[in-house]
């Protein structure tokens, strides 16, 4: 008798999640077959065939895995595209890591290679270009076929790429500074240009240089993309030299109106639509001032660090505190430490803080403490809608926003819903518009 099993239905139901399309597995001695909710054949029969990963929204990235001739295979069930054989896979949004010794190759959802080299990190530039890191250096690849566009190594990935934008062409041109001291030009489509070709394109199609990107490879996203409030161009940094020969810094507006006099050893605007600046005094201590040069946070901190698009960590010998630039307040609740090492998409949501032998989950945008974790060594690694991925003793489970354990941490891996993450990123980027 055939047994009907909804692909991953038990796990999804436990999280109150319903997928846009159901994948039904039909089990039989000949192997498993997958059909859709209408009974239409999709794949099979294969030995141990089951749904490996489900995207909740449009089922664009739904993978099945099965065994064929003793070898595990993976296939994109929507496009029925078979991924290269011989690898175990991890799925990052629309890309899959083909795991191998020393790193991974990178595979597109249609089964073609995005990077046909073994790398340990990657960073997507656009639909045609992608960076992959091998050893200490980055290399540029054509994402459509996985081949190297540049054989020249790049030292710091996005930090070594400058962007030109044409209002006429509605395209980018990338100026890449390589580790061997050369400058290479690559078009949006991945075409390598000579210097004369690039200069001719810049001049004839009105390309203008824009800001430099920044990125590191989770799959990976730039910090400015996730921290949506970049410094405002309303303010202009200026310097003056005092009688002792020291360089001091202040701020003017674009209209050359003095805002902050040049009396600080450093100063930086905290972000668009904020009236606050972080500065250091003659003792190199950090504090916060407003646009009237009024001290909002005393100059008694040794360092500051961005925590989210509106919150900043100030540190001194007694511990750390959070300044919220949206509200203009420094929270009195201090911690021994705050984790700022998490991926940026997590830091714009939650992180953990320690105080004594206790660890807390805090909302990085508001600065509020949410709840205490059961054990000091526990952690929150990512989020899914109203759930956190909870780590304890090297295993993963799920926890709600009130700190209640929904699924015990007994699993080796919990995959967050990447399209949900993309929607979240779109939301926080809207703050700049």
Short mmCIF file of C-alpha atoms in Angstrom, two decimals:
data_model
loop_
_atom_site.label_atom_id
_atom_site.label_comp_id
_atom_site.label_asym_id
_atom_site.label_seq_id
_atom_site.Cartn_x
_atom_site.Cartn_y
_atom_site.Cartn_z
CA UNK A 1 0.00 0.00 0.00
CA UNK A 2 1.41 3.36 -1.00
CA UNK A 3 1.98 5.88 1.76
CA UNK A 4 1.34 9.56 1.15
CA UNK A 5 3.66 12.01 2.89
CA UNK A 6 3.63 15.75 2.49
CA UNK A 7 7.22 16.86 1.88
CA UNK A 8 8.45 18.32 5.12
CA UNK A 9 4.84 18.82 6.21
CA UNK A 10 5.38 17.68 9.79
CA UNK A 11 8.29 20.06 10.35
CA UNK A 12 6.53 22.96 8.66
CA UNK A 13 3.28 22.42 10.53
CA UNK A 14 5.19 22.54 13.79
CA UNK A 15 6.19 26.10 12.89
CA UNK A 16 2.70 27.03 11.61
CA UNK A 17 4.11 27.48 8.12
CA UNK A 18 2.31 26.63 4.92
CA UNK A 19 4.10 26.51 1.59
CA UNK A 20 2.68 27.98 -1.58
CA UNK A 21 2.93 24.59 -3.25
CA UNK A 22 2.78 21.16 -1.68
CA UNK A 23 5.11 18.36 -2.65
CA UNK A 24 3.69 14.92 -1.99
CA UNK A 25 5.96 11.90 -1.74
CA UNK A 26 4.61 8.55 -2.83
CA UNK A 27 6.53 5.68 -1.24
CA UNK A 28 6.74 2.23 -2.83
CA UNK A 29 9.21 -0.67 -3.03
CA UNK A 30 10.36 0.67 -6.41
CA UNK A 31 11.31 4.00 -4.84
CA UNK A 32 9.72 7.33 -3.99
CA UNK A 33 7.92 9.59 -6.45
CA UNK A 34 7.12 13.28 -5.94
CA UNK A 35 3.91 14.77 -7.28
CA UNK A 36 2.33 18.17 -6.67
CA UNK A 37 -0.91 18.88 -4.80
CA UNK A 38 -2.86 18.13 -7.99
CA UNK A 39 -1.19 14.74 -8.40
CA UNK A 40 0.96 15.87 -11.33
CA UNK A 41 4.22 13.92 -11.61
CA UNK A 42 7.36 15.88 -10.78
CA UNK A 43 10.17 13.39 -10.16
CA UNK A 44 10.87 9.72 -9.46
CA UNK A 45 10.79 6.95 -8.65
CA UNK A 46 14.16 7.16 -6.88
CA UNK A 47 15.62 5.56 -3.80
CA UNK A 48 15.05 7.70 -0.69
CA UNK A 49 13.71 10.65 -2.69
CA UNK A 50 12.48 13.52 -0.53
CA UNK A 51 12.18 17.30 -0.47
CA UNK A 52 15.39 18.82 0.83
CA UNK A 53 14.49 22.53 1.05
CA UNK A 54 11.31 24.52 0.65
CA UNK A 55 10.85 28.18 -0.19
CA UNK A 56 7.55 29.38 1.22
CA UNK A 57 6.67 32.02 -1.33
CA UNK A 58 7.03 31.05 -4.98
CA UNK A 59 8.71 27.63 -4.68
CA UNK A 60 11.56 28.91 -6.80
CA UNK A 61 14.16 27.17 -4.70
CA UNK A 62 12.75 23.77 -3.80
CA UNK A 63 15.24 20.93 -3.98
CA UNK A 64 14.82 17.19 -3.87
CA UNK A 65 17.51 14.69 -3.02
CA UNK A 66 17.69 11.01 -3.91
CA UNK A 67 20.13 8.15 -4.46
CA UNK A 68 21.01 6.88 -7.92
CA UNK A 69 23.51 4.04 -8.35
CA UNK A 70 24.57 4.57 -4.74
CA UNK A 71 25.32 8.26 -5.29
CA UNK A 72 23.34 11.11 -3.74
CA UNK A 73 21.90 13.58 -6.26
CA UNK A 74 20.12 16.92 -5.93
CA UNK A 75 17.61 18.50 -8.27
CA UNK A 76 15.76 21.82 -8.39
CA UNK A 77 12.17 20.57 -8.41
CA UNK A 78 10.71 23.69 -10.05
CA UNK A 79 13.11 23.87 -12.98
CA UNK A 80 13.89 20.12 -12.84
CA UNK A 81 17.53 21.14 -13.07
CA UNK A 82 20.00 18.53 -11.81
CA UNK A 83 22.88 19.89 -9.77
CA UNK A 84 26.39 18.56 -10.50
CA UNK A 85 26.89 15.09 -9.05
CA UNK A 86 29.40 14.06 -6.44
CA UNK A 87 28.78 16.74 -3.83
CA UNK A 88 26.86 17.31 -0.64
CA UNK A 89 25.08 20.68 -0.77
CA UNK A 90 24.19 23.62 1.43
CA UNK A 91 21.62 26.06 0.05
CA UNK A 92 22.04 29.84 0.24
CA UNK A 93 18.98 31.57 -1.26
CA UNK A 94 19.23 31.03 -5.04
CA UNK A 95 22.71 29.52 -4.89
CA UNK A 96 23.93 26.15 -3.65
CA UNK A 97 27.30 25.34 -2.12
CA UNK A 98 28.76 22.14 -3.55
CA UNK A 99 30.86 21.14 -0.56
CA UNK A 100 34.34 19.81 -1.19
CA UNK A 101 37.69 19.64 0.59
CA UNK A 102 38.85 23.12 1.54
CA UNK A 103 35.61 24.92 0.73
CA UNK A 104 32.91 24.73 -1.93
CA UNK A 105 32.05 25.33 -5.54
CA UNK A 106 29.00 27.50 -6.15
CA UNK A 107 26.03 26.34 -8.24
CA UNK A 108 23.13 28.35 -9.66
CA UNK A 109 19.57 27.12 -9.20
CA UNK A 110 19.52 25.99 -12.86
CA UNK A 111 22.39 23.58 -12.21
CA UNK A 112 25.17 25.65 -13.84
CA UNK A 113 28.25 26.74 -11.95
CA UNK A 114 28.34 30.28 -10.55
CA UNK A 115 31.94 29.66 -9.39
CA UNK A 116 33.68 26.60 -10.83
CA UNK A 117 36.58 26.90 -8.39
CA UNK A 118 36.93 25.81 -4.79
CA UNK A 119 36.40 28.96 -2.68
CA UNK A 120 35.73 29.62 1.00
CA UNK A 121 33.58 32.77 0.66
CA UNK A 122 31.60 34.52 -2.04
CA UNK A 123 29.92 37.86 -2.64
CA UNK A 124 27.43 38.60 -5.42
CA UNK A 125 27.95 41.84 -7.34
CA UNK A 126 25.08 41.54 -9.84
CA UNK A 127 23.35 38.82 -11.84
CA UNK A 128 26.46 38.42 -14.03
CA UNK A 129 29.36 39.02 -11.66
CA UNK A 130 30.38 37.31 -8.44
CA UNK A 131 33.45 37.37 -6.21
CA UNK A 132 34.97 34.20 -4.79
CA UNK A 133 37.72 34.02 -2.19
CA UNK A 134 40.54 31.49 -2.49
CA UNK A 135 43.08 31.63 0.30
CA UNK A 136 43.89 35.26 1.07
CA UNK A 137 42.64 36.71 -2.22
CA UNK A 138 39.38 37.32 -4.07
CA UNK A 139 38.76 36.61 -7.75
CA UNK A 140 36.09 37.81 -10.16
CA UNK A 141 33.86 35.24 -11.92
CA UNK A 142 31.12 35.16 -14.52
CA UNK A 143 28.14 33.97 -12.49
CA UNK A 144 26.43 32.48 -15.56
CA UNK A 145 29.12 29.91 -16.34
CA UNK A 146 31.47 29.93 -13.33
CA UNK A 147 34.61 30.95 -15.24
CA UNK A 148 37.13 33.54 -14.06
CA UNK A 149 36.86 36.94 -15.71
CA UNK A 150 40.09 38.14 -14.09
CA UNK A 151 43.04 35.92 -13.26
CA UNK A 152 44.47 38.80 -11.24
CA UNK A 153 43.91 38.45 -7.48
CA UNK A 154 42.01 41.12 -5.54
CA UNK A 155 43.14 41.89 -2.00
CA UNK A 156 39.97 42.95 -0.17
CA UNK A 157 37.04 42.12 -2.44
CA UNK A 158 34.52 44.97 -2.56
CA UNK A 159 36.98 47.42 -0.97
CA UNK A 160 39.05 47.24 -4.17
CA UNK A 161 36.15 47.88 -6.56
CA UNK A 162 34.95 51.34 -7.59
CA UNK A 163 31.69 51.92 -9.43
CA UNK A 164 30.78 54.08 -12.39
CA UNK A 165 27.11 54.61 -13.23
CA UNK A 166 25.63 55.84 -16.49
CA UNK A 167 22.25 57.58 -16.49
CA UNK A 168 22.21 57.04 -20.25
CA UNK A 169 22.95 53.29 -20.25
CA UNK A 170 21.40 52.59 -16.81
CA UNK A 171 24.41 50.36 -16.21
CA UNK A 172 27.47 50.09 -14.01
CA UNK A 173 31.11 49.94 -15.02
CA UNK A 174 33.46 48.43 -12.43
CA UNK A 175 37.00 49.71 -11.87
CA UNK A 176 38.90 46.92 -10.12
CA UNK A 177 42.20 47.47 -8.33
CA UNK A 178 44.09 44.18 -8.28
CA UNK A 179 46.67 42.95 -5.79
CA UNK A 180 49.42 43.19 -8.41
CA UNK A 181 48.88 46.94 -8.80
CA UNK A 182 46.81 46.91 -12.00
CA UNK A 183 43.48 48.55 -12.79
CA UNK A 184 40.94 46.47 -14.72
CA UNK A 185 37.58 47.56 -16.11
CA UNK A 186 34.61 45.19 -16.32
CA UNK A 187 31.11 45.95 -17.61
CA UNK A 188 27.78 45.00 -16.02
CA UNK A 189 27.67 42.05 -18.42
CA UNK A 190 31.10 40.78 -17.36
CA UNK A 191 33.05 42.00 -20.40
CA UNK A 192 36.68 42.89 -19.69
CA UNK A 193 37.60 46.23 -21.32
CA UNK A 194 40.96 47.78 -22.05
CA UNK A 195 41.72 51.12 -20.42
CA UNK A 196 41.10 53.02 -23.66
CA UNK A 197 37.79 51.21 -24.22
CA UNK A 198 36.72 51.96 -20.66
CA UNK A 199 37.64 55.66 -20.86
CA UNK A 200 35.84 55.99 -24.18
CA UNK A 201 32.72 54.37 -22.66
CA UNK A 202 32.91 56.66 -19.61
CA UNK A 203 33.21 59.83 -21.70
CA UNK A 204 30.71 58.99 -24.44
CA UNK A 205 27.96 57.67 -22.16
CA UNK A 206 28.39 60.02 -19.19
CA UNK A 207 29.51 57.49 -16.61
CA UNK A 208 30.07 59.02 -13.17
CA UNK A 209 32.02 57.45 -10.31
CA UNK A 210 29.91 56.51 -7.29
CA UNK A 211 30.75 55.11 -3.85
CA UNK A 212 32.85 52.02 -3.29
CA UNK A 213 31.04 48.84 -2.29
CA UNK A 214 31.87 46.66 0.67
CA UNK A 215 31.19 43.01 1.26
CA UNK A 216 32.29 39.76 2.83
CA UNK A 217 31.04 36.36 2.08
CA UNK A 218 28.19 34.69 3.91
CA UNK A 219 26.48 34.67 0.65
CA UNK A 220 27.25 37.76 1.23
CA UNK A 221 25.85 41.17 1.71
CA UNK A 222 27.47 44.56 2.21
CA UNK A 223 27.20 46.24 5.59
CA UNK A 224 25.87 49.49 4.11
CA UNK A 225 23.08 47.55 2.42
CA UNK A 226 21.90 46.21 5.75
CA UNK A 227 22.76 49.26 7.83
CA UNK A 228 20.44 51.44 5.80
CA UNK A 229 21.36 54.80 7.28
CA UNK A 230 24.66 55.86 5.73
CA UNK A 231 26.15 59.25 6.71
CA UNK A 232 24.13 62.12 5.28
CA UNK A 233 25.64 64.28 2.54
CA UNK A 234 24.02 67.26 4.26
CA UNK A 235 27.13 67.63 6.43
CA UNK A 236 30.69 68.28 5.28
CA UNK A 237 33.75 67.53 7.40
CA UNK A 238 36.31 70.33 7.70
CA UNK A 239 39.57 70.78 9.61
CA UNK A 240 41.54 73.51 11.36
CA UNK A 241 45.05 73.54 12.82
CA UNK A 242 45.37 74.83 16.39
CA UNK A 243 48.33 76.75 17.85
CA UNK A 244 50.06 73.50 18.85
CA UNK A 245 49.83 72.10 15.31
CA UNK A 246 47.05 69.64 16.11
CA UNK A 247 44.40 68.90 13.46
CA UNK A 248 40.88 69.45 14.77
CA UNK A 249 37.62 68.55 13.07
CA UNK A 250 34.18 70.10 12.74
CA UNK A 251 31.08 69.99 10.51
CA UNK A 252 29.52 72.43 8.04
CA UNK A 253 26.44 72.12 5.86
CA UNK A 254 26.65 71.96 2.08
CA UNK A 255 25.72 75.64 2.10
CA UNK A 256 28.86 76.30 4.20
CA UNK A 257 26.91 77.05 7.39
CA UNK A 258 28.89 76.18 10.50
CA UNK A 259 27.22 73.38 12.50
CA UNK A 260 29.96 72.01 14.75
CA UNK A 261 33.13 74.07 15.36
CA UNK A 262 36.51 72.41 14.76
CA UNK A 263 37.26 71.50 18.38
CA UNK A 264 37.25 67.68 18.19
CA UNK A 265 40.04 65.25 17.39
CA UNK A 266 37.56 63.25 15.28
CA UNK A 267 33.89 63.54 14.38
CA UNK A 268 31.39 61.53 12.32
CA UNK A 269 27.72 61.94 11.55
CA UNK A 270 25.69 58.94 12.76
CA UNK A 271 23.35 58.68 9.77
CA UNK A 272 20.64 60.15 7.58
CA UNK A 273 17.84 61.98 9.41
CA UNK A 274 19.82 61.83 12.67
CA UNK A 275 20.90 64.99 14.50
CA UNK A 276 23.78 63.30 16.29
CA UNK A 277 27.53 62.99 15.83
CA UNK A 278 30.08 60.74 17.50
CA UNK A 279 33.25 62.65 18.35
CA UNK A 280 36.45 62.40 20.37
CA UNK A 281 37.81 65.11 22.65
CA UNK A 282 41.44 66.10 23.30
CA UNK A 283 41.83 63.00 25.51
CA UNK A 284 40.66 60.75 22.64
CA UNK A 285 37.54 59.80 24.57
CA UNK A 286 34.30 59.21 22.66
CA UNK A 287 31.03 60.99 23.27
CA UNK A 288 27.86 62.00 21.39
CA UNK A 289 26.93 65.59 20.48
CA UNK A 290 23.89 66.98 18.67
CA UNK A 291 23.66 69.46 15.80
CA UNK A 292 23.70 72.36 18.30
CA UNK A 293 27.06 71.10 19.65
CA UNK A 294 25.38 70.09 22.89
CA UNK A 295 26.89 67.06 24.65
CA UNK A 296 24.29 64.28 24.71
CA UNK A 297 26.59 61.50 25.93
CA UNK A 298 29.63 62.45 28.06
CA UNK A 299 33.14 62.01 26.62
CA UNK A 300 34.09 59.04 28.77
CA UNK A 301 34.05 56.08 26.38
CA UNK A 302 37.04 54.30 24.84
CA UNK A 303 35.40 53.15 21.61
CA UNK A 304 32.16 53.06 19.65
CA UNK A 305 30.80 50.53 17.17
CA UNK A 306 27.70 50.37 14.98
CA UNK A 307 25.17 47.78 16.15
CA UNK A 308 22.26 48.37 13.75
CA UNK A 309 20.99 51.08 11.43
CA UNK A 310 20.21 53.30 14.44
CA UNK A 311 22.00 51.86 17.47
CA UNK A 312 25.63 52.13 18.53
CA UNK A 313 27.70 50.42 21.22
CA UNK A 314 29.80 52.68 23.45
CA UNK A 315 32.46 50.96 25.55
CA UNK A 316 34.50 51.95 28.59
CA UNK A 317 36.22 50.18 31.46
CA UNK A 318 32.94 49.47 33.25
CA UNK A 319 31.30 47.76 30.28
CA UNK A 320 29.15 48.77 27.31
CA UNK A 321 25.99 50.79 26.72
CA UNK A 322 23.72 51.35 23.71
CA UNK A 323 23.02 54.77 22.20
CA UNK A 324 19.87 54.93 20.05
CA UNK A 325 20.33 57.69 17.45
CA UNK A 326 16.67 57.53 16.41
CA UNK A 327 15.48 58.39 19.93
CA UNK A 328 18.60 60.28 21.01
CA UNK A 329 19.00 58.38 24.26
CA UNK A 330 21.73 56.37 25.98
CA UNK A 331 20.30 53.34 27.74
CA UNK A 332 21.30 53.13 31.38
CA UNK A 333 21.24 49.33 31.27
CA UNK A 334 24.88 48.41 30.86
CA UNK A 335 26.35 45.05 29.89
CA UNK A 336 29.75 43.47 30.23
CA UNK A 337 29.80 42.83 26.48
CA UNK A 338 27.58 42.95 23.40
CA UNK A 339 28.14 40.62 20.43
CA UNK A 340 28.74 42.71 17.30
CA UNK A 341 30.24 39.85 15.28
CA UNK A 342 27.00 38.35 13.96
CA UNK A 343 26.05 38.64 10.25
CA UNK A 344 24.71 42.10 9.49
CA UNK A 345 21.19 40.90 8.76
CA UNK A 346 21.02 39.47 12.28
CA UNK A 347 22.51 42.60 13.85
CA UNK A 348 19.70 44.67 12.37
CA UNK A 349 17.34 42.49 14.38
CA UNK A 350 18.82 40.93 17.50
CA UNK A 351 22.08 40.03 19.16
CA UNK A 352 23.22 38.80 22.56
CA UNK A 353 24.73 40.63 25.52
CA UNK A 354 26.38 39.33 28.69
CA UNK A 355 26.22 40.56 32.26
CA UNK A 356 27.91 38.51 34.94
CA UNK A 357 27.16 34.86 34.20
CA UNK A 358 23.96 35.67 32.34
CA UNK A 359 23.34 36.11 28.62
CA UNK A 360 20.46 38.15 27.20
CA UNK A 361 18.87 38.60 23.78
CA UNK A 362 18.49 42.30 22.93
CA UNK A 363 16.66 44.11 20.16
CA UNK A 364 19.43 46.03 18.43
CA UNK A 365 17.18 48.65 16.82
CA UNK A 366 15.39 49.63 20.02
CA UNK A 367 18.15 48.68 22.44
CA UNK A 368 15.69 46.86 24.70
CA UNK A 369 16.51 43.60 26.42
CA UNK A 370 14.05 40.90 25.33
CA UNK A 371 14.76 37.89 27.54
CA UNK A 372 17.48 35.85 29.23
CA UNK A 373 18.82 32.73 27.54
CA UNK A 374 18.68 29.50 29.57
CA UNK A 375 22.46 29.00 29.59
CA UNK A 376 25.43 31.36 29.39
CA UNK A 377 26.92 29.55 26.36
CA UNK A 378 23.64 29.60 24.37
CA UNK A 379 23.21 31.84 21.35
CA UNK A 380 20.74 33.23 18.79
CA UNK A 381 22.12 32.80 15.28
CA UNK A 382 19.36 34.02 12.93
CA UNK A 383 15.64 34.62 12.72
CA UNK A 384 12.58 33.41 10.84
CA UNK A 385 9.41 35.51 11.02
CA UNK A 386 8.53 35.41 14.73
CA UNK A 387 11.08 32.74 15.58
CA UNK A 388 14.77 32.73 16.43
CA UNK A 389 17.21 29.98 15.56
CA UNK A 390 18.44 28.94 19.01
CA UNK A 391 21.82 27.26 19.58
CA UNK A 392 22.69 25.24 22.66
CA UNK A 393 25.51 22.71 23.13
CA UNK A 394 26.30 22.81 19.43
CA UNK A 395 22.73 21.90 18.39
CA UNK A 396 19.98 24.07 16.90
CA UNK A 397 16.29 24.56 17.61
CA UNK A 398 13.67 27.33 17.52
CA UNK A 399 12.70 29.92 20.14
CA UNK A 400 9.94 32.55 20.03
CA UNK A 401 10.34 36.28 20.75
CA UNK A 402 9.45 35.78 24.40
CA UNK A 403 12.22 33.24 24.95
CA UNK A 404 10.02 30.14 24.91
CA UNK A 405 11.65 27.10 23.31
CA UNK A 406 9.38 25.97 20.46
CA UNK A 407 11.59 23.19 19.12
CA UNK A 408 14.28 21.74 21.36
CA UNK A 409 17.87 22.25 20.14
CA UNK A 410 18.50 18.75 18.86
CA UNK A 411 19.26 19.47 15.20
CA UNK A 412 22.54 19.91 13.35
CA UNK A 413 21.15 22.66 11.14
CA UNK A 414 18.14 24.95 10.84
CA UNK A 415 17.80 26.77 7.50
CA UNK A 416 16.18 30.19 7.67
CA UNK A 417 13.80 31.25 4.94
CA UNK A 418 16.00 33.41 2.72
CA UNK A 419 13.17 35.04 0.71
CA UNK A 420 11.75 36.19 4.05
CA UNK A 421 15.15 37.70 4.77
CA UNK A 422 15.11 39.47 1.39
CA UNK A 423 11.75 41.04 2.22
CA UNK A 424 13.14 42.21 5.54
CA UNK A 425 16.13 43.80 3.81
CA UNK A 426 13.82 45.57 1.38
CA UNK A 427 11.88 46.95 4.34
CA UNK A 428 14.87 48.38 6.19
CA UNK A 429 16.31 49.84 2.99
CA UNK A 430 13.05 51.79 2.53
CA UNK A 431 14.07 53.97 5.49
CA UNK A 432 16.48 55.81 3.20
CA UNK A 433 13.80 56.75 0.67
#
